[in-house]
Amino acid sequence: MDAETPNSQRRHVTIKLWPPSPNTRQMLVERMTKNLSTPTIFTRKYGSLSENEASEYAKEIEESAFADANQHYEQEPDGDGSSAVQLYARECSKLILEVLKRGPGVEDKGIVKSQVVSAVGETFFDISKGQRAFIEADEAKTLLIPLKEPGNSYTELCFSNRSFGLGAAHVAGPILASIKNQLKKVDLSDFVAGRPEAEALDVMNIFSAALEGSHLTCLNLSDNALGEKGVRAFGKLLQSQTSLEELYLMNDGISEEAARAVCELVPSTEKLKVLQFHNNMTGDEGAVAISEILRRSPLLEDFRCSSTRVGSIGGVALSEALGGCKNLKKLDLRDNMFGVEAGVKLSEALSKHEYLTEVYLSYLNLEDEGAIAIANTLKEAAPSLGVLEMAGNDITAEAAPSVAACIAAKKALAKLNLSENELKDDGAIPISKALEEGHDQVTEIDMSQNSLRRAGARSLAQALVHKPELKLLNVNGNFISDEGIDELKDIFKESPEKLGPLDENDPEGNDDDRESGDDGEGGEDELESKLKNLDVNQDE
C-alpha cells in the first residue's frame, strides 16, 4: 500500500499551468507598463515611454502574446501548459524590446496595435550567422523550433553557411512543407558544403520536394556546386515556381549541360527581375541556353553572367537576347572572352536600354573597335548611367575620343574604371577634360596601369580634385616621374585621402611607343599642348 500511494497521488493530482488567471494577466500588464516607462537597462539605451503610452502598449502586447500562446496550447494534447507559458513570456519580452527600439509613438490605439502586430510578425528566419558548420538531426530539431510555432509569420528563410546532412534534411523537410505556402524568399546557398555528392543530392531532393508548390519571389541556390545533377535535384521546386522575381545560381558549377537544365526546369520567367550566374563554367553553348531564359524575361532589371568562360559565340547570343530586356538597370558581363564581334553586337543591344544605371564590361577583350562601338551607343542611351567599368580591354588612345564623348554626356556618372588598358596620356587627357564640366556626383575614377606619365596624371588630378563627392582617384601602376608624383600630392594637399596609393608607380617605366629622351617630360608637355583644346563633345 505504501508503495502504491505516490502513484495513486500522481494519477489523481494534476496541475495545469495554462491559462493564466485574469488577475495574473493584469499583473503582467502592470509590470510591462512599468518596464516600458521607468528606468531600466533597456529604457536607458532606447528611451522610455510615457505612462499612458506604456499602458496602451502593454495591453496590446499581452493580448497578442496570450493569443499566440493559447493557440499553441490548444494544439498541445495532454500538455500541462508549460510550453504555452514559456511562449507567452518569451513573446512578451520580445515585444517589449521591439516597442522600445521603435521609440515613443502617437498615443492612438490603432497605431499601437499595428506596431505590436508588426513586432509579433517576425518574418525573417536566419541560421547563417556564426561559423560555417555541419548540421545533423538533433541540432536541426533545436534550430528549427521557431518555424514550428503555430501562427508564425516567417516569409523569408536563410539556411546559408550551414551544411545539412541527410538526418537534418529529414527534420527540415516536413517543417518546410508545413509553411511553404507563406514563404516568399528562400536562401539555400552553401547549404551542403563538404557533403559527399550522393548525400548532397539526397538533401537537395528533400528540400526540393518540401518546397514544391511554394510561391517564391526569390530563390538563392548559389555556392552548392550543383552541376547538372544538382540542378535536376531541385527540379520539383524549380518547375513549380510561377512568381520568381530573383534567381541566384552563382558559383554552382553551371556547365553547358547544367545551363540547359536550368532553361528546361525554369519555364516561368515572365516576372523575373534578377538573374545571376557569376563564376560558373557555362561556356558558349551554356550561354546560348541562358540566352533562351533572357528571351522569356521581359521584366529583367539585373543580369550577371560574369566569369563564366563565355566566348564570342555565346557573347553574341547573350547580346542578341539582351536586346529584348528593355527594363535592364544593371548589367555585369565581366571576365569573359567576348572579343570584338560580341562587343559590337552588345553595343547594338545597349541602344535599347534607357534605364541602365550600372554597366560592368571589364576583361572582355573588346579592343578599340568594341570599346568605340559601346561608347558611341552609351553616349546616346542610358541617360542615368552611374557606373561604367571597361577595365582590361586593350583600349588605346584611338578609342579615347569616343570614350571621352560618352563620359561627357553621362552627368550622373559616379564611378569610372578604365584601369589595365593602354590609354596613355593621349587617352587620359581627353577623358579628364570630359570630366571637368559638371560630373559633381563622381566618387571614384580608376585609371591605374595605363602607361600614364606626368601630363596625363596631372590632367586627371586637376579635373577631379574639386569634385565635392570624390573619394578616390587611382593612378597607381603607371610611369609617372618623381616630379609628377610630387605635383599630384601638391594638387591634393587639401584632401590627400582622395589620391590613391602610388607605391606601384614606376618612374623609370618603358613602353613600346616611348620616344628617346631622359624622362619624357618634354614629350608630355607637347602632348598636353596639342590636346588642351580638344572638344570631347563633338560627334565622331
XYZ file of C-alpha atoms in Angstrom:
540
model
C 0.000 0.000 0.000
C 2.756 2.400 0.964
C 4.462 1.769 -2.345
C 1.238 2.453 -4.254
C 0.370 5.750 -2.579
C 2.696 8.014 -4.631
C 1.453 6.504 -7.891
C -2.133 6.939 -6.819
C -1.481 10.546 -5.918
C 0.221 11.182 -9.254
C -2.778 9.715 -11.059
C -5.282 11.997 -9.397
C -3.361 15.231 -8.794
C -2.725 17.283 -11.967
C -1.521 20.865 -12.208
C -2.495 22.933 -15.217
C -0.281 25.933 -15.856
C -2.470 27.362 -18.618
C -4.420 29.545 -18.970
C -3.313 32.228 -16.514
C -5.999 33.800 -14.352
C -7.345 37.288 -15.166
C -5.510 38.625 -12.114
C -2.227 37.140 -13.349
C -2.718 38.698 -16.777
C -3.493 42.096 -15.261
C -0.425 41.927 -13.028
C 1.691 41.200 -16.101
C 0.245 44.243 -17.910
C 1.124 46.443 -14.913
C 4.627 45.011 -14.772
C 5.173 45.610 -18.506
C 3.847 49.169 -18.172
C 6.472 49.770 -15.528
C 9.201 48.208 -17.675
C 8.285 50.483 -20.573
C 8.026 53.735 -18.621
C 10.602 53.592 -15.811
C 14.434 53.460 -15.851
C 15.805 50.041 -16.790
C 18.852 48.873 -18.712
C 16.763 48.917 -21.898
C 14.957 52.236 -21.401
C 18.313 53.853 -20.693
C 19.524 52.547 -24.042
C 16.415 53.122 -26.189
C 14.412 55.672 -24.207
C 11.256 55.250 -22.119
C 7.572 55.863 -22.904
C 5.016 57.969 -21.097
C 2.908 56.045 -18.595
C -0.243 56.304 -20.726
C 1.559 55.169 -23.865
C 3.306 52.375 -21.976
C -0.044 51.168 -20.613
C -1.573 51.016 -24.106
C 1.391 49.113 -25.470
C 1.438 46.742 -22.509
C -2.228 45.812 -23.031
C -1.718 45.138 -26.715
C 1.489 43.163 -26.100
C -0.213 40.972 -23.513
C -3.253 40.315 -25.717
C -1.083 39.399 -28.687
C 1.217 37.138 -26.676
C -1.757 35.484 -24.950
C -3.437 34.753 -28.300
C -0.298 33.117 -29.693
C 0.305 31.070 -26.563
C -3.337 29.988 -26.318
C -3.320 28.811 -29.929
C -0.196 26.828 -29.162
C -1.831 25.302 -26.059
C -4.903 24.177 -27.993
C -2.664 22.187 -30.323
C -0.797 20.534 -27.450
C -2.805 17.418 -26.470
C -2.335 16.168 -22.893
C 0.050 19.014 -22.171
C 0.184 20.792 -18.828
C 0.543 24.199 -20.484
C 4.189 24.720 -19.547
C 5.275 25.267 -23.127
C 2.437 27.761 -23.617
C 3.595 29.683 -20.536
C 7.131 29.785 -21.903
C 5.888 31.061 -25.267
C 3.701 33.653 -23.500
C 6.650 35.007 -21.509
C 9.029 34.897 -24.467
C 6.635 36.808 -26.729
C 6.028 39.471 -24.075
C 9.767 40.020 -23.575
C 10.406 40.170 -27.311
C 7.605 42.662 -27.929
C 8.686 44.938 -25.096
C 12.121 45.218 -26.651
C 10.653 45.803 -30.130
C 8.441 48.607 -28.845
C 11.341 50.296 -27.039
C 13.514 50.100 -30.149
C 10.812 51.914 -32.116
C 10.681 54.686 -29.548
C 7.704 56.791 -28.431
C 4.778 56.960 -30.868
C 1.393 58.615 -31.181
C -0.933 57.713 -28.358
C -3.520 56.132 -30.613
C -4.678 52.609 -30.030
C -4.863 51.796 -33.711
C -1.237 52.758 -34.181
C -0.239 50.886 -31.049
C -1.978 47.797 -32.366
C -0.361 47.942 -35.781
C 3.105 48.351 -34.319
C 2.658 45.445 -31.942
C 1.346 43.225 -34.714
C 4.392 44.052 -36.839
C 6.621 43.164 -33.915
C 4.804 39.868 -33.375
C 5.007 39.071 -37.084
C 8.716 38.387 -37.289
C 9.292 37.485 -40.943
C 12.996 36.639 -41.367
C 14.427 33.342 -40.072
C 18.205 33.177 -40.398
C 20.618 30.481 -39.181
C 23.559 31.604 -41.308
C 25.364 33.617 -38.639
C 28.446 32.362 -36.899
C 30.971 29.799 -38.041
C 30.359 27.569 -41.015
C 29.335 24.199 -39.599
C 27.644 20.875 -40.258
C 24.084 20.361 -39.014
C 22.795 16.935 -38.052
C 19.337 15.825 -36.944
C 19.491 16.743 -33.243
C 20.756 20.255 -33.852
C 18.233 20.769 -36.654
C 15.394 19.913 -34.278
C 16.551 22.666 -31.931
C 17.440 25.260 -34.552
C 14.164 24.975 -36.418
C 11.814 25.120 -33.413
C 10.664 28.683 -34.245
C 9.432 27.502 -37.644
C 7.130 25.011 -35.901
C 5.468 27.606 -33.675
C 1.787 27.945 -34.591
C 0.913 31.222 -36.213
C 4.497 32.171 -37.044
C 4.842 34.824 -39.733
C 8.085 33.789 -41.384
C 8.181 34.611 -45.085
C 11.937 34.621 -45.614
C 14.413 31.842 -44.746
C 18.209 31.834 -44.856
C 19.914 28.450 -44.347
C 23.194 29.570 -45.903
C 26.567 28.743 -44.372
C 25.236 25.681 -42.514
C 25.774 22.269 -44.112
C 22.737 19.987 -43.839
C 23.274 16.267 -43.563
C 20.657 13.709 -44.538
C 19.303 13.425 -40.993
C 18.951 17.196 -40.664
C 17.246 17.339 -44.055
C 14.676 14.760 -42.925
C 13.953 17.003 -39.926
C 13.736 20.159 -42.032
C 11.626 18.692 -44.843
C 8.270 18.328 -43.042
C 8.734 21.680 -41.314
C 9.355 23.480 -44.599
C 6.432 21.690 -46.216
C 4.151 22.911 -43.415
C 4.992 26.595 -44.010
C 5.796 26.619 -47.729
C 2.625 28.494 -48.655
C 3.672 31.515 -46.596
C 7.264 31.669 -47.838
C 8.399 34.315 -50.321
C 12.212 34.256 -50.146
C 14.412 31.194 -49.590
C 18.217 31.224 -49.400
C 19.755 27.747 -49.666
C 23.181 28.952 -50.770
C 26.145 26.964 -49.478
C 23.946 24.560 -47.511
C 25.563 21.194 -48.394
C 29.239 22.174 -48.218
C 31.606 19.293 -47.552
C 28.982 16.589 -48.019
C 29.598 13.596 -50.298
C 27.884 14.045 -53.653
C 25.307 11.315 -53.064
C 24.283 12.736 -49.690
C 24.222 16.304 -51.024
C 21.920 15.277 -53.880
C 19.597 13.467 -51.456
C 19.457 16.585 -49.270
C 18.651 18.746 -52.294
C 15.884 16.374 -53.348
C 14.328 16.515 -49.868
C 14.353 20.313 -49.763
C 13.070 20.497 -53.316
C 10.140 18.187 -52.586
C 9.332 20.033 -49.362
C 9.171 23.426 -51.088
C 7.467 22.216 -54.260
C 4.394 24.304 -54.965
C 5.516 27.269 -52.880
C 5.060 30.745 -54.341
C 8.549 32.183 -54.017
C 9.670 35.556 -55.335
C 13.349 34.949 -54.532
C 15.419 31.745 -54.620
C 19.163 31.559 -53.957
C 20.891 28.247 -54.724
C 24.423 29.658 -55.054
C 27.664 28.058 -53.809
C 26.412 24.487 -53.923
C 28.495 23.024 -56.779
C 25.233 21.920 -58.346
C 26.246 20.907 -61.831
C 23.534 19.294 -63.910
C 22.772 16.682 -61.226
C 22.205 19.350 -58.603
C 20.034 21.468 -60.872
C 17.866 18.437 -61.609
C 17.735 17.572 -57.893
C 15.950 20.886 -57.436
C 13.708 20.123 -60.403
C 10.433 19.806 -58.468
C 10.978 23.157 -56.796
C 12.120 24.977 -59.923
C 9.349 23.639 -62.150
C 6.653 24.619 -59.668
C 7.640 28.281 -59.478
C 5.462 30.767 -61.328
C 6.223 34.009 -59.466
C 10.026 34.108 -59.271
C 11.463 37.625 -59.389
C 15.027 36.773 -58.302
C 17.109 33.668 -59.083
C 20.736 33.255 -57.978
C 22.911 30.419 -59.315
C 26.401 31.772 -58.620
C 29.457 29.567 -58.173
C 27.391 26.464 -58.867
C 29.369 24.592 -61.487
C 26.796 25.571 -64.100
C 28.204 23.815 -67.154
C 26.696 23.677 -70.628
C 24.502 20.750 -69.559
C 23.522 22.405 -66.289
C 22.593 25.621 -68.107
C 20.353 23.637 -70.426
C 18.754 22.002 -67.378
C 18.073 25.426 -65.855
C 16.496 26.561 -69.127
C 14.327 23.436 -69.129
C 13.332 23.463 -65.459
C 12.564 27.165 -65.030
C 9.812 27.570 -67.588
C 8.133 30.573 -65.997
C 10.303 33.699 -66.005
C 7.792 36.362 -67.029
C 8.183 38.086 -63.655
C 11.944 37.593 -63.300
C 13.832 40.784 -62.427
C 17.186 39.454 -61.165
C 19.187 36.610 -62.730
C 22.767 35.973 -61.610
C 25.162 33.272 -62.898
C 28.536 34.588 -61.667
C 31.583 32.278 -61.573
C 30.447 29.221 -63.475
C 31.867 27.180 -66.356
C 28.978 27.883 -68.667
C 30.876 28.344 -71.931
C 29.380 29.270 -75.281
C 26.757 26.536 -75.509
C 25.676 27.192 -71.941
C 25.379 30.892 -72.771
C 23.109 30.002 -75.681
C 20.835 28.172 -73.208
C 20.888 31.131 -70.835
C 20.011 33.431 -73.714
C 16.757 31.475 -74.088
C 15.905 32.349 -70.489
C 16.636 36.007 -71.250
C 14.233 35.938 -74.167
C 11.499 34.831 -71.768
C 12.326 37.525 -69.198
C 10.985 40.873 -70.456
C 11.000 42.457 -66.979
C 14.648 41.643 -66.208
C 16.432 44.501 -64.393
C 19.645 42.910 -63.130
C 21.639 40.365 -65.158
C 25.006 38.999 -64.086
C 26.911 36.469 -66.172
C 30.472 37.289 -65.127
C 33.398 34.842 -65.042
C 31.501 32.188 -66.966
C 34.007 31.311 -69.756
C 31.742 32.688 -72.458
C 33.432 33.358 -75.789
C 32.375 35.124 -78.956
C 29.539 32.765 -79.955
C 27.987 32.827 -76.505
C 28.598 36.566 -76.204
C 26.716 37.205 -79.440
C 23.819 35.002 -78.284
C 23.578 36.763 -74.928
C 23.829 40.199 -76.546
C 21.046 39.473 -79.010
C 18.801 38.186 -76.229
C 19.556 41.183 -74.005
C 18.134 43.432 -76.701
C 14.668 42.360 -75.580
C 15.287 43.090 -71.880
C 14.398 46.753 -72.137
C 13.942 47.257 -68.385
C 17.567 46.385 -67.631
C 19.190 48.575 -64.970
C 22.317 46.610 -64.099
C 24.441 44.545 -66.493
C 27.545 42.603 -65.420
C 29.379 40.537 -68.051
C 32.915 40.907 -66.663
C 35.718 38.431 -67.181
C 34.590 36.578 -70.295
C 36.116 36.187 -73.761
C 33.615 38.075 -75.890
C 36.048 39.682 -78.306
C 35.314 42.403 -80.835
C 32.407 40.742 -82.657
C 30.400 40.121 -79.480
C 31.327 43.605 -78.264
C 29.878 45.210 -81.369
C 26.757 43.052 -81.081
C 26.428 44.098 -77.438
C 26.593 47.753 -78.457
C 23.565 47.182 -80.687
C 21.628 45.708 -77.770
C 22.580 48.535 -75.407
C 20.990 51.103 -77.695
C 17.608 49.839 -76.485
C 18.275 50.309 -72.767
C 17.296 53.699 -71.402
C 17.138 52.590 -67.759
C 20.709 51.325 -67.345
C 22.486 52.693 -64.280
C 25.382 50.223 -63.901
C 27.404 48.590 -66.703
C 30.320 46.239 -65.961
C 32.227 45.227 -69.106
C 35.782 44.697 -67.874
C 38.068 41.947 -69.230
C 36.003 41.123 -72.326
C 38.756 41.527 -74.965
C 36.775 44.338 -76.542
C 39.805 46.159 -78.001
C 39.350 49.583 -79.591
C 36.673 48.559 -82.064
C 34.400 47.017 -79.457
C 35.030 49.812 -76.968
C 34.278 52.505 -79.547
C 31.035 50.813 -80.582
C 29.860 50.510 -76.968
C 30.918 54.052 -76.028
C 29.143 55.545 -79.037
C 25.972 53.662 -78.145
C 26.047 54.559 -74.446
C 26.586 58.209 -75.315
C 23.079 58.294 -76.777
C 21.440 55.741 -74.429
C 21.303 55.221 -70.647
C 20.898 58.856 -69.511
C 21.141 57.869 -65.824
C 24.301 55.773 -66.112
C 26.138 55.937 -62.782
C 28.753 53.181 -63.062
C 30.851 52.275 -66.103
C 33.628 49.678 -65.992
C 35.707 48.746 -69.055
C 38.994 47.714 -67.465
C 41.419 45.282 -69.094
C 40.117 45.540 -72.667
C 43.265 46.603 -74.554
C 41.751 50.050 -75.141
C 44.229 52.578 -76.573
C 44.170 56.297 -77.248
C 42.463 55.554 -80.564
C 39.232 54.864 -78.668
C 39.685 57.781 -76.252
C 37.650 60.399 -78.202
C 34.595 58.110 -78.256
C 35.041 57.099 -74.626
C 35.506 60.737 -73.607
C 32.425 61.854 -75.534
C 30.389 59.144 -73.795
C 31.680 60.237 -70.386
C 30.928 63.896 -71.120
C 27.309 63.001 -71.820
C 26.859 60.978 -68.620
C 26.364 63.689 -65.989
C 25.161 61.161 -63.389
C 28.374 59.146 -63.599
C 29.742 58.294 -60.159
C 32.276 55.518 -60.837
C 34.510 55.017 -63.858
C 37.006 52.153 -64.173
C 39.291 52.143 -67.209
C 42.258 50.507 -65.489
C 44.616 47.991 -67.136
C 44.279 49.454 -70.625
C 46.780 51.266 -72.854
C 45.255 54.740 -72.934
C 48.476 56.578 -72.047
C 48.488 60.371 -71.821
C 46.956 60.689 -75.287
C 43.837 58.991 -73.941
C 43.893 60.225 -70.363
C 43.865 63.944 -71.216
C 40.652 63.953 -73.310
C 38.982 61.756 -70.685
C 39.992 64.179 -67.940
C 38.633 67.086 -69.971
C 35.345 65.193 -70.317
C 35.133 65.063 -66.516
C 35.819 68.762 -65.962
C 32.347 70.208 -66.546
C 29.557 69.003 -64.297
C 30.003 65.448 -63.018
C 29.602 66.602 -59.432
C 28.484 63.105 -58.436
C 31.806 61.481 -59.327
C 33.134 59.421 -56.418
C 35.773 57.128 -57.920
C 37.949 57.177 -61.038
C 40.365 54.311 -61.725
C 42.994 54.928 -64.417
C 45.657 52.680 -62.926
C 48.010 50.658 -65.165
C 47.503 52.718 -68.312
C 51.112 53.729 -69.009
C 50.304 57.274 -67.885
C 53.026 59.857 -67.385
C 53.098 63.164 -65.616
C 50.887 65.107 -68.045
C 48.080 62.560 -68.102
C 48.059 62.067 -64.344
C 48.185 65.828 -63.731
C 45.275 66.421 -66.094
C 43.126 63.886 -64.245
C 44.054 65.295 -60.852
C 43.250 68.874 -61.853
C 39.906 67.842 -63.332
C 38.837 65.905 -60.225
C 40.365 67.485 -57.149
C 37.469 69.871 -56.513
C 34.653 67.393 -57.169
C 32.513 67.528 -54.000
C 31.800 63.783 -53.794
C 35.195 62.461 -54.894
C 36.585 59.693 -52.712
C 39.339 58.199 -54.849
C 41.491 58.891 -57.882
C 43.580 55.800 -58.658
C 46.554 56.352 -60.983
C 48.778 53.706 -59.456
C 50.856 51.340 -61.577
C 51.762 53.973 -64.187
C 55.008 55.633 -65.386
C 54.783 58.940 -63.528
C 58.081 60.701 -62.804
C 59.108 61.588 -59.264
C 58.399 65.236 -60.048
C 54.965 64.198 -61.320
C 54.272 62.342 -58.076
C 55.178 65.437 -56.088
C 52.886 67.501 -58.285
C 49.957 65.127 -57.719
C 50.461 65.266 -53.973
C 50.571 69.061 -54.131
C 47.306 69.187 -56.093
C 45.641 67.009 -53.445
C 47.348 68.651 -50.464
C 43.998 69.751 -49.021
C 42.497 66.261 -49.341
C 45.335 63.709 -49.558
C 42.999 60.833 -48.718
C 41.359 61.221 -52.140
C 44.550 60.380 -54.002
C 45.075 56.637 -54.090
C 48.376 54.906 -53.260
C 51.263 55.328 -55.700
C 53.505 52.553 -54.421
C 53.333 50.561 -57.680
C 54.189 53.513 -59.908
C 57.378 53.052 -61.954
C 59.117 56.367 -62.785
C 61.576 54.514 -64.990
C 58.909 52.543 -66.817
C 59.075 51.944 -70.560
C 56.532 51.175 -73.225
C 56.891 50.349 -76.886
C 55.895 53.848 -78.022
C 58.164 55.815 -75.730
C 60.414 58.208 -77.598
C 64.050 58.546 -76.728
C 64.914 61.114 -74.075
C 65.851 61.382 -70.449
C 62.424 61.168 -68.774
C 59.859 62.016 -71.413
C 58.722 65.231 -69.715
C 59.212 67.339 -72.851
C 57.062 64.957 -74.860
C 54.339 65.176 -72.215
C 54.280 68.963 -72.367
C 53.999 68.874 -76.152
C 51.193 66.326 -75.931
C 49.261 68.377 -73.399
C 49.624 71.459 -75.587
C 48.201 69.620 -78.591
C 45.217 68.273 -76.669
C 44.296 71.168 -74.387
C 41.593 72.458 -76.717
C 40.169 69.059 -77.590
C 36.348 69.114 -77.807
C 35.201 65.813 -76.365
C 31.588 66.559 -77.146
C 31.979 66.603 -80.906
C 30.482 63.678 -82.787
C 32.746 61.183 -84.396
